[in-house]
Short mmCIF file of N, CA and C and ligand atoms in Angstrom, two decimals:
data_model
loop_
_atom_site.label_atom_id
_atom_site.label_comp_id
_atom_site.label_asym_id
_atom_site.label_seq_id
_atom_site.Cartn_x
_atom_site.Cartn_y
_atom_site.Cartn_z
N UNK A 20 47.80 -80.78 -52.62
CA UNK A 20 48.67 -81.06 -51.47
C UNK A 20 50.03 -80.41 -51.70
N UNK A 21 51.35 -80.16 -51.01
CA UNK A 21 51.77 -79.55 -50.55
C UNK A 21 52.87 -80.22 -49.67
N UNK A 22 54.14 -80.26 -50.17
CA UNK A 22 55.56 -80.58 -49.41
C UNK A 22 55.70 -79.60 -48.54
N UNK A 23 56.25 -79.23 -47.30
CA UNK A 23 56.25 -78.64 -45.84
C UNK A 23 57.52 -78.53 -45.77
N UNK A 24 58.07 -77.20 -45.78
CA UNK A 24 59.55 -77.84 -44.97
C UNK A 24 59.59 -78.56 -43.57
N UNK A 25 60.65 -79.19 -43.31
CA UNK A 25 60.41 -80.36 -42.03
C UNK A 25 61.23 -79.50 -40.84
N UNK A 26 60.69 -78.86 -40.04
CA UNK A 26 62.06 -78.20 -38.97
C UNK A 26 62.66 -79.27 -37.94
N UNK A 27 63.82 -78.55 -37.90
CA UNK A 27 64.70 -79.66 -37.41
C UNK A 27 65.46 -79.42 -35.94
N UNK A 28 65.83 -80.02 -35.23
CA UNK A 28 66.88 -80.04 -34.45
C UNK A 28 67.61 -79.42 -34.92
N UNK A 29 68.01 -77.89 -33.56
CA UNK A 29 67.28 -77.93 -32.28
C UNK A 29 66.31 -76.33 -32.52
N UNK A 30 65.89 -76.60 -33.56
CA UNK A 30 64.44 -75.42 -34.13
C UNK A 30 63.62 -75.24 -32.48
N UNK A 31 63.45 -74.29 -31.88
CA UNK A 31 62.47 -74.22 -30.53
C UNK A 31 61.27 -74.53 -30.71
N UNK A 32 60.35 -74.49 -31.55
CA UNK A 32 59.30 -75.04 -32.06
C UNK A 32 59.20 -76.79 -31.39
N UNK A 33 60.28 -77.52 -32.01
CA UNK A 33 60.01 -79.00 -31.52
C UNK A 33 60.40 -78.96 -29.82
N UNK A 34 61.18 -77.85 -29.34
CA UNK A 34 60.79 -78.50 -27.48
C UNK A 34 59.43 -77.46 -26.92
N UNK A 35 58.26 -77.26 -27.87
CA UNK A 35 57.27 -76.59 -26.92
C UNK A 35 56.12 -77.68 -26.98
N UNK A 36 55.39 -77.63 -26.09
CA UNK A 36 54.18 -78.57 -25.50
C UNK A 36 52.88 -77.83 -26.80
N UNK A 37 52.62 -78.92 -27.53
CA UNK A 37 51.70 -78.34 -28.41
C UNK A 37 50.07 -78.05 -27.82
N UNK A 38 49.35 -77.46 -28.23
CA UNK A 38 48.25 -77.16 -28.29
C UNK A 38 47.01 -78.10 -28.50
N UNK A 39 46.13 -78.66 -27.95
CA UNK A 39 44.81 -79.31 -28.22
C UNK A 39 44.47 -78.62 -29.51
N UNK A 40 43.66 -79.66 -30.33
CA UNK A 40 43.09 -78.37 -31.49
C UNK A 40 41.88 -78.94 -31.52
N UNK A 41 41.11 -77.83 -31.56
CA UNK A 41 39.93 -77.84 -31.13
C UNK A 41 38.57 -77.88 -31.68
N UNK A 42 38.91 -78.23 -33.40
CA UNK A 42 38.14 -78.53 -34.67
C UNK A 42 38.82 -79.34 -35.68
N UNK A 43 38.03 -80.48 -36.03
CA UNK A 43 38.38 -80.72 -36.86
C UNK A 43 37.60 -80.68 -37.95
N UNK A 44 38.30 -79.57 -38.84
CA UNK A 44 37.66 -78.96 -40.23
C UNK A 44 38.47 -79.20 -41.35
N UNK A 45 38.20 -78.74 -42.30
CA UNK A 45 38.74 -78.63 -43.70
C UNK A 45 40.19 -78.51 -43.90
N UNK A 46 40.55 -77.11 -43.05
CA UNK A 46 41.68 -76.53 -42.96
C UNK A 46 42.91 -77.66 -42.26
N UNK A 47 42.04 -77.80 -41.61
CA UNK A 47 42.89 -79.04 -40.57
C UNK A 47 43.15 -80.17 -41.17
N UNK A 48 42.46 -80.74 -42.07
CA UNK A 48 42.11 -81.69 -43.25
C UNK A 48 43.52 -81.40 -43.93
N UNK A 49 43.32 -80.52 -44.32
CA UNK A 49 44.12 -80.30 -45.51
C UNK A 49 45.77 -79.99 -45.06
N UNK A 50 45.94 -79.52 -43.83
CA UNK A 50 47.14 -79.74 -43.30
C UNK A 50 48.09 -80.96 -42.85
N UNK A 51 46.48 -82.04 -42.64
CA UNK A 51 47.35 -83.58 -42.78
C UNK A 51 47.21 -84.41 -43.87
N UNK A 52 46.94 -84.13 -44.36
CA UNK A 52 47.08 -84.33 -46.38
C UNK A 52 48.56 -83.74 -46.68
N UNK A 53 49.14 -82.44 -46.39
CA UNK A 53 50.26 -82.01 -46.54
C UNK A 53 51.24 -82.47 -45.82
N UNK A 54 50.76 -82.95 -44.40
CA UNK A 54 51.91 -83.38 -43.35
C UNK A 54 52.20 -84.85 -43.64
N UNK A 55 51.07 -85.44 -44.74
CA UNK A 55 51.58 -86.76 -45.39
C UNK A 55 51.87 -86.73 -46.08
N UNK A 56 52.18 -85.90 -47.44
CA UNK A 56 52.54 -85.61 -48.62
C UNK A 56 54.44 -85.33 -48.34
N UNK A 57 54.69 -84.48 -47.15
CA UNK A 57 56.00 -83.97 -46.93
C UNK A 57 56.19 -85.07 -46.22
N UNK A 58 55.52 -86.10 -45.27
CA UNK A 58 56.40 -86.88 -45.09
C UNK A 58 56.73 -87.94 -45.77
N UNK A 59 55.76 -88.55 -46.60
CA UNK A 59 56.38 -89.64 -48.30
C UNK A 59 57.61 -88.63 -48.76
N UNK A 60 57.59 -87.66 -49.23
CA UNK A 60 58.73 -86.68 -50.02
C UNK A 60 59.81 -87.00 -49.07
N UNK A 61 60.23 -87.15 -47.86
CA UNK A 61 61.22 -86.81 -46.75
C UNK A 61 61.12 -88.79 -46.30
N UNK A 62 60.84 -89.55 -46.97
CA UNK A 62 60.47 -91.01 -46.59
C UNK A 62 60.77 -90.90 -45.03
N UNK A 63 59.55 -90.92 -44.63
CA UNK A 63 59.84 -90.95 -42.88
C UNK A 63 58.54 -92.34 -42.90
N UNK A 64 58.08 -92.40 -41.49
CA UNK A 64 56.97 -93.15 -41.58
C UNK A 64 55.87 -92.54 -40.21
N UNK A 65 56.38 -91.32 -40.08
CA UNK A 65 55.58 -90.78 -39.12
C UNK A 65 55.92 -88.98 -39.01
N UNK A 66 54.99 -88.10 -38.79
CA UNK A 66 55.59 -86.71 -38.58
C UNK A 66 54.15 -86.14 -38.32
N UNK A 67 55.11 -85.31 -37.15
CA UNK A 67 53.91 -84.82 -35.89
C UNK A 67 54.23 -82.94 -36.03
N UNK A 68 52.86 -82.26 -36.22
CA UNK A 68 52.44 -81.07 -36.80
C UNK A 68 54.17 -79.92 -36.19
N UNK A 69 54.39 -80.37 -34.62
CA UNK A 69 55.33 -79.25 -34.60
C UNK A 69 56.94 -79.60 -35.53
N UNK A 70 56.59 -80.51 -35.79
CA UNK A 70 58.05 -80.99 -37.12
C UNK A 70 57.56 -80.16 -38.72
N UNK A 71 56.66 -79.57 -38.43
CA UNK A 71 56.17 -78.48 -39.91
C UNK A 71 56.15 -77.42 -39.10
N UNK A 72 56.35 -76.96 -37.74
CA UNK A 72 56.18 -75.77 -37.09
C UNK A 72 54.88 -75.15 -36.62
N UNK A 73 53.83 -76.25 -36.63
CA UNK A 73 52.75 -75.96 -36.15
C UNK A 73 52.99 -77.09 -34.81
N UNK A 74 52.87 -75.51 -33.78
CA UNK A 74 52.59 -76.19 -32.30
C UNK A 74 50.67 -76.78 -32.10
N UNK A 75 50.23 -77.93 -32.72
CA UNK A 75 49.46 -78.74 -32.48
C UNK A 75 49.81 -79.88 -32.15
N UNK A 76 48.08 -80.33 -31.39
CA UNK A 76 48.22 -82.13 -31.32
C UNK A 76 47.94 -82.76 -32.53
N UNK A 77 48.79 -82.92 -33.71
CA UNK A 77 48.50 -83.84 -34.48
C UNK A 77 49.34 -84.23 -35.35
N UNK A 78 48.96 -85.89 -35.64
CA UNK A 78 50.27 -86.48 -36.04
C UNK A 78 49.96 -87.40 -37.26
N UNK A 79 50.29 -87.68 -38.53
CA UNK A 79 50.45 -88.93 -39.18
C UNK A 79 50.83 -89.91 -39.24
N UNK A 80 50.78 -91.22 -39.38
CA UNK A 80 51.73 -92.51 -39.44
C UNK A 80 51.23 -93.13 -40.76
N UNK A 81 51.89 -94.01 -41.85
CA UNK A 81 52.31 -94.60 -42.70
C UNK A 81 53.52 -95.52 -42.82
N UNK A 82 53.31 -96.41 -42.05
CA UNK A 82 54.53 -97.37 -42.30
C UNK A 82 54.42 -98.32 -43.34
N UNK A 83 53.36 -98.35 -43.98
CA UNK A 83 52.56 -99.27 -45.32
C UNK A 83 52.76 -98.73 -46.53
N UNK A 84 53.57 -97.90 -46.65
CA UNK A 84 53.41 -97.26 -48.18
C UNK A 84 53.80 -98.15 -49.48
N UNK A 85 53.57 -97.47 -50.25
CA UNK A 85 54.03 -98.30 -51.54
C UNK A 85 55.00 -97.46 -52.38
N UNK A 86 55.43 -97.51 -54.00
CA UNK A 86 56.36 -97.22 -54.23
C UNK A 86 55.77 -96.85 -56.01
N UNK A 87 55.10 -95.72 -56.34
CA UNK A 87 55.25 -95.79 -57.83
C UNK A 87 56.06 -96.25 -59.05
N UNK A 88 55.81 -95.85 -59.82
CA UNK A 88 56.99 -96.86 -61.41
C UNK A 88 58.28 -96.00 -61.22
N UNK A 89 58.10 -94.50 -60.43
CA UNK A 89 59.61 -93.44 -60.46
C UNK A 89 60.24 -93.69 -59.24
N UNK A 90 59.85 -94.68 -58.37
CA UNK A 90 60.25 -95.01 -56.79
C UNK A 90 59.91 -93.85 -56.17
N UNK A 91 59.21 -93.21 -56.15
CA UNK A 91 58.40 -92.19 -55.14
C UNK A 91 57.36 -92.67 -54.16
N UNK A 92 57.63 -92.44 -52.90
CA UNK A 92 56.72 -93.35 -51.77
C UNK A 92 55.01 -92.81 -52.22
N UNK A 93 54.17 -93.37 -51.93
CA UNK A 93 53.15 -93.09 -52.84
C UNK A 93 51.78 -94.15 -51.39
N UNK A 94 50.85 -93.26 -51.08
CA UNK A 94 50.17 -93.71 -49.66
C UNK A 94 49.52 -95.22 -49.62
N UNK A 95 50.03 -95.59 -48.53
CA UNK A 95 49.93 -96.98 -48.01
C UNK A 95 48.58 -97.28 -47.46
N UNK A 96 48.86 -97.01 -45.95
CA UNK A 96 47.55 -96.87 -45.24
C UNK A 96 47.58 -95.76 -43.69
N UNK A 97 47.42 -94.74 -44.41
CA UNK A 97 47.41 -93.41 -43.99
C UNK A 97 46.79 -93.47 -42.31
N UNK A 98 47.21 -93.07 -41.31
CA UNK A 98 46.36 -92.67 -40.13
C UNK A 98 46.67 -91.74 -39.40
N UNK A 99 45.64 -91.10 -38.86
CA UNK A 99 45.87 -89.30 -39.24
C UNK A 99 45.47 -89.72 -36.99
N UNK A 100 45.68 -88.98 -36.21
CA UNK A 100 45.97 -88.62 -35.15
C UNK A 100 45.75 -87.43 -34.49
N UNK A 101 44.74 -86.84 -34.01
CA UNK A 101 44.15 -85.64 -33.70
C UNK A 101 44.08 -85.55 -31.84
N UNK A 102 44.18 -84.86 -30.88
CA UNK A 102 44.64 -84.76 -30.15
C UNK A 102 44.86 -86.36 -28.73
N UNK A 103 45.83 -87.22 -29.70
CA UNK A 103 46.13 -88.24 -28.97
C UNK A 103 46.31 -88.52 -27.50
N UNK A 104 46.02 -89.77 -26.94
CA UNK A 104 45.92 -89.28 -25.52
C UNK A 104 45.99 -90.96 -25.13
N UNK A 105 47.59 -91.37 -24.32
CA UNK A 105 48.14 -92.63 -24.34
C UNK A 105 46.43 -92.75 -22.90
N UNK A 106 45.92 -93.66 -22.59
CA UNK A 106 44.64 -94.09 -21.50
C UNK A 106 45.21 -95.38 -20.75
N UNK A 107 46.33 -96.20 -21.67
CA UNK A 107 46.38 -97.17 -21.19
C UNK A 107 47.62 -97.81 -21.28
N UNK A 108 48.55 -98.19 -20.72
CA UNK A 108 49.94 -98.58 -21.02
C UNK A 108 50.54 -100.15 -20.80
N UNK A 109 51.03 -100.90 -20.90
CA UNK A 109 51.40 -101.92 -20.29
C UNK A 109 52.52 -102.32 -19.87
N UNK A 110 52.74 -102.92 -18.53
CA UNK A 110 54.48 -103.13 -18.13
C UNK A 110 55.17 -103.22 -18.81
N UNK A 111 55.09 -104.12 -19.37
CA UNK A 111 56.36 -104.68 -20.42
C UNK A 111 56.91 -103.10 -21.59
N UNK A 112 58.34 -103.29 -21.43
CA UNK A 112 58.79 -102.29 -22.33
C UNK A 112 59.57 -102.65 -23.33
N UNK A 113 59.51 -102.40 -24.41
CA UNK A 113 60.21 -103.00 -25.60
C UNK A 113 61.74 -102.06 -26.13
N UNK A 114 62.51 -102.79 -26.91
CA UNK A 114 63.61 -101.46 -27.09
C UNK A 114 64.06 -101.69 -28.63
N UNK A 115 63.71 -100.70 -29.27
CA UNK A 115 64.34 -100.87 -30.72
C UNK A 115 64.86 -99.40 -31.01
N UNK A 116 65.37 -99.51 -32.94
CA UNK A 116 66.30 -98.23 -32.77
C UNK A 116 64.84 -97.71 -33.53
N UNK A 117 65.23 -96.05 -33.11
CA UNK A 117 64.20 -95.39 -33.72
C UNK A 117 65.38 -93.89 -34.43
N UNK A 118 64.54 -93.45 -35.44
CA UNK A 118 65.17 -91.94 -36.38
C UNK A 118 64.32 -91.32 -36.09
N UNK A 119 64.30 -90.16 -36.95
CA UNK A 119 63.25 -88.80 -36.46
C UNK A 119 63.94 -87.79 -38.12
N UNK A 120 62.66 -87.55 -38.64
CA UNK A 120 63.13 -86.11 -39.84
C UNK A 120 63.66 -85.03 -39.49
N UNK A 121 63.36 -84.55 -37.83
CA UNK A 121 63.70 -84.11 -37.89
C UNK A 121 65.45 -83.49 -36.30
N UNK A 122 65.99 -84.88 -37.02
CA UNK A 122 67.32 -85.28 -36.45
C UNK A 122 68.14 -86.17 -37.40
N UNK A 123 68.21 -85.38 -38.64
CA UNK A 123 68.32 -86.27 -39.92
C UNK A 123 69.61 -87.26 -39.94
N UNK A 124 69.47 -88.53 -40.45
CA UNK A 124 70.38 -89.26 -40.55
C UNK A 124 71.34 -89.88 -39.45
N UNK A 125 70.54 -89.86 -38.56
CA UNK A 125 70.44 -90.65 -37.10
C UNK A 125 69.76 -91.77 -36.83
N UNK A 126 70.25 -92.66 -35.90
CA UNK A 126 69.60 -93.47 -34.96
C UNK A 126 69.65 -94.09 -33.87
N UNK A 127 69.28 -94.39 -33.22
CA UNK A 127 69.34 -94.77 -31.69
C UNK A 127 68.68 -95.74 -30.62
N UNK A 128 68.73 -96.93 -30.27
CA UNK A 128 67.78 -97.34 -29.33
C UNK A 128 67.19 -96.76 -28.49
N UNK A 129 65.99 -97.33 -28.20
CA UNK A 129 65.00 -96.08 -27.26
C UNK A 129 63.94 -97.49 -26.46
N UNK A 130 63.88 -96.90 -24.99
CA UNK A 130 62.84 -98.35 -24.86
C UNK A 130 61.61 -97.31 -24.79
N UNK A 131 60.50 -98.17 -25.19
CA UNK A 131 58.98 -97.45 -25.31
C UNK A 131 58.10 -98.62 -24.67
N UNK A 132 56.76 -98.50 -24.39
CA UNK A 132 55.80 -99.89 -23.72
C UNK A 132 55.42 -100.31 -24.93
N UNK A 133 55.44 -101.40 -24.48
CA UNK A 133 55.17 -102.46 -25.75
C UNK A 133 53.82 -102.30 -25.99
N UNK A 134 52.47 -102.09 -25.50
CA UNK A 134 51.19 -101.93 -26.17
C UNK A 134 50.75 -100.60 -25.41
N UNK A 135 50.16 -100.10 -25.88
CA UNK A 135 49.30 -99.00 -25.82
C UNK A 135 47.95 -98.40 -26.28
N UNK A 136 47.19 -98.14 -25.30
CA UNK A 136 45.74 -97.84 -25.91
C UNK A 136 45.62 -96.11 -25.85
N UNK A 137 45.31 -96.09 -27.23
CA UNK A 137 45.26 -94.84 -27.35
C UNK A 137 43.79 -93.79 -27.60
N UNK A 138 43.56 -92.78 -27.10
CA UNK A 138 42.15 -92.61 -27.82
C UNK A 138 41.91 -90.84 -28.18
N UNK A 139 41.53 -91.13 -29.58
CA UNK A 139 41.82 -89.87 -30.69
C UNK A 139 40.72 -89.28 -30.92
N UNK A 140 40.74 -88.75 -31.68
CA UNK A 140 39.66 -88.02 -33.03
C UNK A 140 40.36 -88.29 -34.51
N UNK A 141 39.71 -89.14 -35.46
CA UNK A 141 40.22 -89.58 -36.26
C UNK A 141 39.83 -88.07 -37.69
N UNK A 142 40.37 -88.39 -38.96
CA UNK A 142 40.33 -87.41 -40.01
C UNK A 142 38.97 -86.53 -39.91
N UNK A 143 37.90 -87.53 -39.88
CA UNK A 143 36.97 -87.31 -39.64
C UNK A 143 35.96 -86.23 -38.40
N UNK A 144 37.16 -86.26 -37.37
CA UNK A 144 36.58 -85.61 -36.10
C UNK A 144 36.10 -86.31 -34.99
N UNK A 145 35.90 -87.77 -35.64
CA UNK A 145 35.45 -89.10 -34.45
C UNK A 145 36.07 -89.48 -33.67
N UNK A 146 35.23 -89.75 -32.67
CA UNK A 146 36.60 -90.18 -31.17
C UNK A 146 36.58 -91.12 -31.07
N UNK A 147 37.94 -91.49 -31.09
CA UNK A 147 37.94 -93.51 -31.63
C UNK A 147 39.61 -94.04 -30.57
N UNK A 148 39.13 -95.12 -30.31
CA UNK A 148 40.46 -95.69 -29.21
C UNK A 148 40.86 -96.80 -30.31
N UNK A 149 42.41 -96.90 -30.61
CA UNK A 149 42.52 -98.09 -30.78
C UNK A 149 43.91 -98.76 -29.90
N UNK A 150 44.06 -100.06 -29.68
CA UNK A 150 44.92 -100.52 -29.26
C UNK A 150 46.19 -101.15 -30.04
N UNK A 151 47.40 -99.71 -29.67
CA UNK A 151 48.42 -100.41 -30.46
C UNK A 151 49.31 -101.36 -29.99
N UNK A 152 50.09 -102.40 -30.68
CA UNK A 152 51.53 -102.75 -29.72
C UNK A 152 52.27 -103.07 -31.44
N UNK A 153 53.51 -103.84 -30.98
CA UNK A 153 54.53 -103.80 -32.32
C UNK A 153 54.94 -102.44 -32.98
N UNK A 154 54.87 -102.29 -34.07
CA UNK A 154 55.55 -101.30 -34.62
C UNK A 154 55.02 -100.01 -34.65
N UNK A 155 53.59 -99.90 -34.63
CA UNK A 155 52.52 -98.93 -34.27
C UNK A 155 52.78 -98.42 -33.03
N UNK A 156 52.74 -99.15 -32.08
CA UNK A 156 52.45 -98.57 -30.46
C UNK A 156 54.18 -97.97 -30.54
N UNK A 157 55.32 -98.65 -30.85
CA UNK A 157 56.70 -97.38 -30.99
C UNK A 157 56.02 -96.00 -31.58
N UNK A 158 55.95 -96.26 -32.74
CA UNK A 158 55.51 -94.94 -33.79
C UNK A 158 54.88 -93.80 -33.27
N UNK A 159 53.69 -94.64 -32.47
CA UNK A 159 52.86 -93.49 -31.85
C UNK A 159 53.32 -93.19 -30.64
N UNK A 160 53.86 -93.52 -29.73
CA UNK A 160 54.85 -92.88 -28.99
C UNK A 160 55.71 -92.46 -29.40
N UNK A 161 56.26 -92.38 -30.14
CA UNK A 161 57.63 -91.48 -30.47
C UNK A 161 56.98 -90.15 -30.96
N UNK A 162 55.82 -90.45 -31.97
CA UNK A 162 55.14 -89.20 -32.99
C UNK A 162 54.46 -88.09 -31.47
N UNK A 163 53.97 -88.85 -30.00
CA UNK A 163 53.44 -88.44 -29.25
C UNK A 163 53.92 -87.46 -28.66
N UNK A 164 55.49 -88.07 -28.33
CA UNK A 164 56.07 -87.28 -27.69
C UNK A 164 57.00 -86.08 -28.31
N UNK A 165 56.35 -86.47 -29.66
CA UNK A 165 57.31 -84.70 -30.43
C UNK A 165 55.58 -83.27 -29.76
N UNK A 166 54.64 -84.00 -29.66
CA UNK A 166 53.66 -83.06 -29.38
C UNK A 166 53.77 -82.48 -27.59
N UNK A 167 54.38 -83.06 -26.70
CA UNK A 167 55.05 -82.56 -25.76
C UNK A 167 56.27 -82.00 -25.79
N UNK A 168 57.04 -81.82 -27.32
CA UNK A 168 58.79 -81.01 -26.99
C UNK A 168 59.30 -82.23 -26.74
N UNK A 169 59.44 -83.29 -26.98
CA UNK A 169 60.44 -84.41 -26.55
C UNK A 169 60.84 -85.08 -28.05
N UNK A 170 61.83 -85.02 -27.94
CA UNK A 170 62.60 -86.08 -29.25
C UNK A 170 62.99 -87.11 -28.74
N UNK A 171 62.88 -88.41 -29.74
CA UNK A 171 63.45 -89.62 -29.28
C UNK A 171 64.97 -89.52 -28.57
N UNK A 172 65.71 -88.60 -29.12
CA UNK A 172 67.19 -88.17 -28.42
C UNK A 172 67.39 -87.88 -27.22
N UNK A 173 66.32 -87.23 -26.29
CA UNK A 173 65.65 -86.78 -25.18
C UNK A 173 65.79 -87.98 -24.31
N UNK A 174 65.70 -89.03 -24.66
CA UNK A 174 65.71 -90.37 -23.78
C UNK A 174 66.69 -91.08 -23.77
N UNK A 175 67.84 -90.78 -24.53
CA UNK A 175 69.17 -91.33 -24.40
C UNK A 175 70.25 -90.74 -23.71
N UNK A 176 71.15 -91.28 -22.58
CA UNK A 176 71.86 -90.87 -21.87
C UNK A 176 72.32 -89.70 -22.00
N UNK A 177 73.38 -88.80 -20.97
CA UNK A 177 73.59 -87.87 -21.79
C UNK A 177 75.01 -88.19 -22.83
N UNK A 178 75.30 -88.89 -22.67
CA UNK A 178 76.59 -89.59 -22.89
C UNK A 178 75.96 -90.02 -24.30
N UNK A 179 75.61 -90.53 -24.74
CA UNK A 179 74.60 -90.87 -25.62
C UNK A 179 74.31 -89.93 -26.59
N UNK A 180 73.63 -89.33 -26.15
CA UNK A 180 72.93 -87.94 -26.61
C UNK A 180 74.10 -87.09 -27.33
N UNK A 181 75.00 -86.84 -26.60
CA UNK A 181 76.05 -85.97 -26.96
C UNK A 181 76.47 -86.76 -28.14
N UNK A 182 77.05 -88.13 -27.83
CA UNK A 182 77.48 -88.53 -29.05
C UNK A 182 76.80 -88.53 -30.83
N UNK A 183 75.53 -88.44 -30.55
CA UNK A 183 74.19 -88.33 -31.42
C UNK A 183 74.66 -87.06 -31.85
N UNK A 184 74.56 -86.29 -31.23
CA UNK A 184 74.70 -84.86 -31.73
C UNK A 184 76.21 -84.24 -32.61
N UNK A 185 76.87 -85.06 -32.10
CA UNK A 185 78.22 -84.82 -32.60
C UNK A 185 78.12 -85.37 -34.15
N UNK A 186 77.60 -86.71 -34.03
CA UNK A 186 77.55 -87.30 -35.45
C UNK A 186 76.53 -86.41 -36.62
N UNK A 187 75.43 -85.90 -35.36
CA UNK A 187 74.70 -85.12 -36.70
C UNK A 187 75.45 -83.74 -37.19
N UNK A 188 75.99 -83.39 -36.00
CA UNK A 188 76.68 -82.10 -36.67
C UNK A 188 77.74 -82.37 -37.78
N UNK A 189 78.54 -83.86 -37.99
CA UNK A 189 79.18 -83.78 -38.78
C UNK A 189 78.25 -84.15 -40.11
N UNK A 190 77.44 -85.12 -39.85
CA UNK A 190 76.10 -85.09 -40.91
C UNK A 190 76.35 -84.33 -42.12
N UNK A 191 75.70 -83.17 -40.94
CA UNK A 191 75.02 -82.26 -41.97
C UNK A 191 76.02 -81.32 -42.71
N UNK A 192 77.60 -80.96 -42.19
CA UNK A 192 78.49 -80.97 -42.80
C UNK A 192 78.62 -81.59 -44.12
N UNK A 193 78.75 -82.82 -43.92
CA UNK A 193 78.99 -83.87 -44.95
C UNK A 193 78.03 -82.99 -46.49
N UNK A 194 76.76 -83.16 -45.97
CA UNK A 194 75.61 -82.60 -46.77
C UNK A 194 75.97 -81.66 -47.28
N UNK A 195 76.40 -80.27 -46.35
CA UNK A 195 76.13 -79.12 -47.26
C UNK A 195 77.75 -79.09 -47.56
N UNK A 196 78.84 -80.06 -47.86
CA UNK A 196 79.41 -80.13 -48.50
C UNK A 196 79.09 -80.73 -50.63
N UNK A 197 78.29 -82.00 -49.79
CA UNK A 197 77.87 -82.29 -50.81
C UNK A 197 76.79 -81.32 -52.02
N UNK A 198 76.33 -80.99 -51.30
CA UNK A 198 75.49 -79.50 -52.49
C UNK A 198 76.22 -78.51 -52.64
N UNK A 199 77.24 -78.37 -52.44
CA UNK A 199 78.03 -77.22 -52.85
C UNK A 199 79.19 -77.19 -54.20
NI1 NI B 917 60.41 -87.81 -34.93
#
């Protein structure tokens, strides 16, 4: 396996509408083995193929991980996401804050529907529905909508938004002060 660099805001890659993919093989296998490997390394709890720069439908989630003896995130309970497809939604909308890897060191409230039925092709290639709500059904909407070009930032005012952006630009300042 294999750490990924994570592209970031505002990389053009994350606003294009990804691609159906249209096998699931080895190769493909082994790209979400890596897209979970870089996202434990980058502690996220979700990262969707065009955040590695592959315009596909596919996404990981791990919000279960665990923590080796060196504190290195180390796999929980892995679920891999192959061309996702929301079938079913429900009124009710929920609002919590959500981040993104690749809008580093941000966060923001976002409202999303509180349950959602979703139906995939799992690691395997099997087409399987499950029904999320709580912390899952956020995740996978948020991870969903990086496979349409949409960032969680995308849904906050513009007033909002701007302010987001201002803070990351000083961010990442901060950062490449600090490595220097
Ligand atoms: Ni994200």
């Amino acid at each position: 396996m294999a750490v990924l660099e994570v592209y970031e805001y505002p990389h053009p890659v994350l606003k294009k509408k990804a691609l159906p993919v249209e096998k699931v093989d080895d190769d493909l296998r082994k790209l979400m083995d890596d897209m979970l490997e870089t996202m434990y390394a980058a502690v996220g709890v979700g990262l969707a193929a065009p955040q590695i720069g592959q315009s596909i439908r596919v996404l990981v989630i791990d919000y279960e991980q665990e923590e080796d003896e060196n504190g290195n995130r180390i796999k929980g309970n892995p679920r891999y996401f192959v061309n996702p497809e929301i079938i079913w939604h429900s009124d009710e909308k929920v609002c919590g804050e959500e981040g993104c890897l690749s809008v580093p060191g941000q966060r923001a409230e976002v409202e999303r529907f509180e349950k959602i039925r979703v139906r995939y092709l799992d690691y395997n290639g099997k087409e399987r529905e499950i029904l999320a709500d709580d912390f899952l059904a956020i995740v996978l909407q948020h991870e969903m909508d990086h496979l349409d070009g949409i960032l969680y930032i995308d849904h906050l005012s513009r007033l909002k938004r701007n302010m987001l952006l201002k803070k990351l630009e000083k961010y990442r300042e901060e950062e490449k002060h600090e490595r220097d």
